[in-house]
mmCIF file of C-alpha atoms and ligand atoms in Angstrom:
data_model
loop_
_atom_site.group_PDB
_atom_site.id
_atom_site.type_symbol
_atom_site.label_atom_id
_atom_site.label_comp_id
_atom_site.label_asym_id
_atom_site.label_seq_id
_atom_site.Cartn_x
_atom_site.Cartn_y
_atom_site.Cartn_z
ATOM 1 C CA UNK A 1 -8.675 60.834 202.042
ATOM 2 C CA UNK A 2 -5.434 60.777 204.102
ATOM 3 C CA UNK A 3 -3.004 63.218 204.221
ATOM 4 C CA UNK A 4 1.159 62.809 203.121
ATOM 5 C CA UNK A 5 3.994 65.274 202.244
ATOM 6 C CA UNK A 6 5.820 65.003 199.302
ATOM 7 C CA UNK A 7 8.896 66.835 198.141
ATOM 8 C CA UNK A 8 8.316 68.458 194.706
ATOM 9 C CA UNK A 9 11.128 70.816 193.632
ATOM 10 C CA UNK A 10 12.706 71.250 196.799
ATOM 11 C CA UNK A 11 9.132 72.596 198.346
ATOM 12 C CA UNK A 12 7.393 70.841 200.606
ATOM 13 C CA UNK A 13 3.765 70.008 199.966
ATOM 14 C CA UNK A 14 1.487 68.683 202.538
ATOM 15 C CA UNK A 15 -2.145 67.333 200.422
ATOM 16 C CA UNK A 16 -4.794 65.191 201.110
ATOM 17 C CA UNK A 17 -5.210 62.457 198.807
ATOM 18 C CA UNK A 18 -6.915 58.956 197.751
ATOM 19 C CA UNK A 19 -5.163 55.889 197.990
ATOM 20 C CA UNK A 20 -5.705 55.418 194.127
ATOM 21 C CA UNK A 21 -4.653 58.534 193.324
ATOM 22 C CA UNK A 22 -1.369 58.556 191.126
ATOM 23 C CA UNK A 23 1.795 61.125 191.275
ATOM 24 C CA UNK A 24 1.028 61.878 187.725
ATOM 25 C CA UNK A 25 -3.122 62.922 189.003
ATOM 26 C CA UNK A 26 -1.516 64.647 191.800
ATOM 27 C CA UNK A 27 1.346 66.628 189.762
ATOM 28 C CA UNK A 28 -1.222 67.424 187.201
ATOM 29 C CA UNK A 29 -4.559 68.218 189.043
ATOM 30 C CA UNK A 30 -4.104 68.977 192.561
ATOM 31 C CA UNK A 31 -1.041 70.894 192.083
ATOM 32 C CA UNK A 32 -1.258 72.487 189.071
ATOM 33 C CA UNK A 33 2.611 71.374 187.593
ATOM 34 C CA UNK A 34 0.851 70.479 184.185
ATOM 35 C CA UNK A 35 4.365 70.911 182.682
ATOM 36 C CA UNK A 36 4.485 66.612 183.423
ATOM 37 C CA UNK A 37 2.308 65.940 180.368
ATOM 38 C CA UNK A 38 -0.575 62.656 180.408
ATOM 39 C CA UNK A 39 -0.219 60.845 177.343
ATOM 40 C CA UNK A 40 -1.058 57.034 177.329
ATOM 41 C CA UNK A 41 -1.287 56.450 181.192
ATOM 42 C CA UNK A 42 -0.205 52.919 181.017
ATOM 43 C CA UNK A 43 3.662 53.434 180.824
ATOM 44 C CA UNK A 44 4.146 53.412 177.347
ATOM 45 C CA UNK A 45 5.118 56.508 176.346
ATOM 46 C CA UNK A 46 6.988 58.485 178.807
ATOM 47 C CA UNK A 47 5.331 61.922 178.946
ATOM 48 C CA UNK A 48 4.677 61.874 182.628
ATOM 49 C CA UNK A 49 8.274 61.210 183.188
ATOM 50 C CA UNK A 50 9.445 62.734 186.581
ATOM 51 C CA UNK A 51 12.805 62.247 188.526
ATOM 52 C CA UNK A 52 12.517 60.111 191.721
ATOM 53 C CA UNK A 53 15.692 60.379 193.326
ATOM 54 C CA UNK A 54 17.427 61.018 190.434
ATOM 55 C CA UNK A 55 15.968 57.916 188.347
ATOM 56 C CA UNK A 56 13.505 58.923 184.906
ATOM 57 C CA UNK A 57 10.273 57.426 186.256
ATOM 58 C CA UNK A 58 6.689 57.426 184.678
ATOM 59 C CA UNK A 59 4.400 59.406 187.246
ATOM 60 C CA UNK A 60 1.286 57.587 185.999
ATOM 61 C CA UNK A 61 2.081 54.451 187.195
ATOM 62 C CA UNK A 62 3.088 55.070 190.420
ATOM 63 C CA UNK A 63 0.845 55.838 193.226
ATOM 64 C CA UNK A 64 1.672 59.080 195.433
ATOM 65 C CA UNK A 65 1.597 57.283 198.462
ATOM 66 C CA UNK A 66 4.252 55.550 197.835
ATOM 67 C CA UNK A 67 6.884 57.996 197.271
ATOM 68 C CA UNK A 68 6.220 60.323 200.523
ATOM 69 C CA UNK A 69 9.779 60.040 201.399
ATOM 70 C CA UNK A 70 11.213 60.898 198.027
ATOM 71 C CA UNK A 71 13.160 63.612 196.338
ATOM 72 C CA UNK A 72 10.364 64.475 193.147
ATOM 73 C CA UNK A 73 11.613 67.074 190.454
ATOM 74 C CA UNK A 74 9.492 67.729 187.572
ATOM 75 C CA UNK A 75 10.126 69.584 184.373
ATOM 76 C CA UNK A 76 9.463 72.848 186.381
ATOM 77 C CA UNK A 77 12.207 72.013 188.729
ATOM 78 C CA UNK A 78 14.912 71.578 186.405
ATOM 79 C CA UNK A 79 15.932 75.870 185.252
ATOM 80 C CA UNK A 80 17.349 77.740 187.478
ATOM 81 C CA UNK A 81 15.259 80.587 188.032
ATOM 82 C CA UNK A 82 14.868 81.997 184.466
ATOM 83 C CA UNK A 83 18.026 80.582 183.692
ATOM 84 C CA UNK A 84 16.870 77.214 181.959
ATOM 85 C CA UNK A 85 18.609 73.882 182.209
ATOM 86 C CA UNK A 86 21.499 72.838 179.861
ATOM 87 C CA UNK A 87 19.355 69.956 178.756
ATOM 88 C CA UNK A 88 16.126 72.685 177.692
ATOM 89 C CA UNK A 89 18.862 75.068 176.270
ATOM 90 C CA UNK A 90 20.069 71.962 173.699
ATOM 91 C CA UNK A 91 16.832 71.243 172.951
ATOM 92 C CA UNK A 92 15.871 74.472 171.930
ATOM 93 C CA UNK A 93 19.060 74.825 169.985
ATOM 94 C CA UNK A 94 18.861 71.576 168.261
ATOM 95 C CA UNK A 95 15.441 72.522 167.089
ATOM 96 C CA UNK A 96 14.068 68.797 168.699
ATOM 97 C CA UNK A 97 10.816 70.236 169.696
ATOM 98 C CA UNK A 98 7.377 70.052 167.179
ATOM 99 C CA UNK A 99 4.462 69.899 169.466
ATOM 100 C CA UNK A 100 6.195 70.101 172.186
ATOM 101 C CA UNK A 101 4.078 66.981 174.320
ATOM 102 C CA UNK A 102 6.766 64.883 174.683
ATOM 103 C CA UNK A 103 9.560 67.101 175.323
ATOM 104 C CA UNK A 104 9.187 67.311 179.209
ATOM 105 C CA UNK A 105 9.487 63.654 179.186
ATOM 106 C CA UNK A 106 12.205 63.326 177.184
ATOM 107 C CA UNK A 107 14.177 66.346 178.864
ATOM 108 C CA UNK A 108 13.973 64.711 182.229
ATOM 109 C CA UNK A 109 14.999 61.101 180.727
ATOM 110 C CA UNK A 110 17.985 63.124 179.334
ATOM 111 C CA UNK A 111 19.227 64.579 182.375
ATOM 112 C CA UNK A 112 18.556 61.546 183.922
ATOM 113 C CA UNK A 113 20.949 60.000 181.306
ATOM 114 C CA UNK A 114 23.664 62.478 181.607
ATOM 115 C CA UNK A 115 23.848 62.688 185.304
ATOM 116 C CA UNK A 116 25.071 59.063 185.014
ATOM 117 C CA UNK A 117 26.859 59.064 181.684
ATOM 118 C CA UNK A 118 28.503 62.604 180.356
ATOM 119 C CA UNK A 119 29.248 61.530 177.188
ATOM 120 C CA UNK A 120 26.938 59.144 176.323
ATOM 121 C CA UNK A 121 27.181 56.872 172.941
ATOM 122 C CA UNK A 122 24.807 57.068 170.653
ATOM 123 C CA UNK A 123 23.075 53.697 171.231
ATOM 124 C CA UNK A 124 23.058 54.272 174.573
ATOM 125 C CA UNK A 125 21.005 57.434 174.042
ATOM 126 C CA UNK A 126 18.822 55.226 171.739
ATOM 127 C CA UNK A 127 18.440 52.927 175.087
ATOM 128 C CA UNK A 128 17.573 55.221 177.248
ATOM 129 C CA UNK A 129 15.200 56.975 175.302
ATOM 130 C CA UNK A 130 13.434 53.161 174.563
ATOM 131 C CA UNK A 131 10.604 54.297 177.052
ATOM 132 C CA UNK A 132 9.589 57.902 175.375
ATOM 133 C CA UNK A 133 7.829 58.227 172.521
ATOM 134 C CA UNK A 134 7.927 61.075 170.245
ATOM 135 C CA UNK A 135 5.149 61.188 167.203
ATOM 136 C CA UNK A 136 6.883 64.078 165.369
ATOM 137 C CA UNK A 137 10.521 64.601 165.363
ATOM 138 C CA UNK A 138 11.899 61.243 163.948
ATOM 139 C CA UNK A 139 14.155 61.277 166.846
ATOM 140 C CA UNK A 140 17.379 62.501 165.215
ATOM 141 C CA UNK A 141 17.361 66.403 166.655
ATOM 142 C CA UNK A 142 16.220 64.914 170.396
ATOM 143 C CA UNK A 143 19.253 62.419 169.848
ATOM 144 C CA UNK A 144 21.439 65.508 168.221
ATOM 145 C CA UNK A 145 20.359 67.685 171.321
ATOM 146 C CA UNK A 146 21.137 64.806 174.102
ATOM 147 C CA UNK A 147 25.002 65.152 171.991
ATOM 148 C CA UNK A 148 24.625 68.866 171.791
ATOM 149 C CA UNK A 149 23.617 68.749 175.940
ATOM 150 C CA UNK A 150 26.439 66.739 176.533
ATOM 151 C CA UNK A 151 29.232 68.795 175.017
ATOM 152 C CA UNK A 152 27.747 71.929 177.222
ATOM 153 C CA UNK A 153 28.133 69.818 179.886
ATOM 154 C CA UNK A 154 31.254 68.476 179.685
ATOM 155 C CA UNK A 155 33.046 71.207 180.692
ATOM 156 C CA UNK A 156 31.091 71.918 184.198
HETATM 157 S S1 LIG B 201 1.419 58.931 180.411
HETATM 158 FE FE1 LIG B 201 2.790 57.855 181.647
HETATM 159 S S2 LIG B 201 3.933 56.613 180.297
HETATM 160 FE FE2 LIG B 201 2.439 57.550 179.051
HETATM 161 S S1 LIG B 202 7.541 66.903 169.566
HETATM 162 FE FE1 LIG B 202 5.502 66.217 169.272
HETATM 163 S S2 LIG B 202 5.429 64.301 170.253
HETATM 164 FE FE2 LIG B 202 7.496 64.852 170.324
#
């Protein structure tokens, strides 16, 4: 075990870990942020997705020793207190959650998205969503709330 720091949220933690040890193990099971959600563990499906300096990474492909000197947000990080992000609030309103497993990964690929691009096209939605997989929606009310997140955000 060696110990690093990692920035999480704007919080500092300081944990000892194994060299094999992934972000998405550490997230998950030494810090209790289980919002960051395991699904395939290979890449595939983007459920772990985290923000790494601002970029829509999978956490369970990258090892937590290598991104001690980054800025980490996960899907806890993203409201505002109680006030949720414009992203979660489009979401909610577009009615593109079922289950519910993907949607952390696909809200932090979205604001990921818009951050970049405020008024995304629809294909370029489709591209950016071509690493998250969603098994019950059909994908037309996430794409409807990235539109419906990016006319709230227009205006800020
Ligand atoms: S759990 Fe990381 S991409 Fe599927
Ligand atoms: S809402 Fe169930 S996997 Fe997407």
């Amino acid at each position: 075990m060696k110990e690093i720091s990692l920035k999480i949220n704007g919080r500092n933690y300081k944990i000892a870990i194994e060299d094999k040890w992934t972000l998405l193990y550490v997230l998950r099971d030494v810090l209790n942020l289980t919002g960051t959600k395991f699904g395939c563990g290979t890449g595939d499906c983007g459920a772990c997705k985290v923000l790494i300096d601002g970029v829509a990474k999978n956490s369970c492909t990258i090892l937590a020793k290598n991104v001690e000197n980054s800025n980490i947000i996960t899907i806890e990080g993203l409201s505002n207190g109680e006030e949720l992000h414009p992203v979660q609030k489009a979401f909610i309103e577009a009615g593109a959650i079922q289950c519910g497993f993907c949607t952390p990964g696909m809200v932090i690929t979205s604001v990921a998205l818009l951050s970049n691009n405020k008024q995304p096209t629809r294909k370029e939605i489709l591209d950016a969503l071509d690493n998250n997989i969603c098994r019950c929606t059909g994908y037309i009310k996430i794409i409807e709330a990235i539109e419906l997140a990016s006319l709230k955000m227009k205006g800020e």
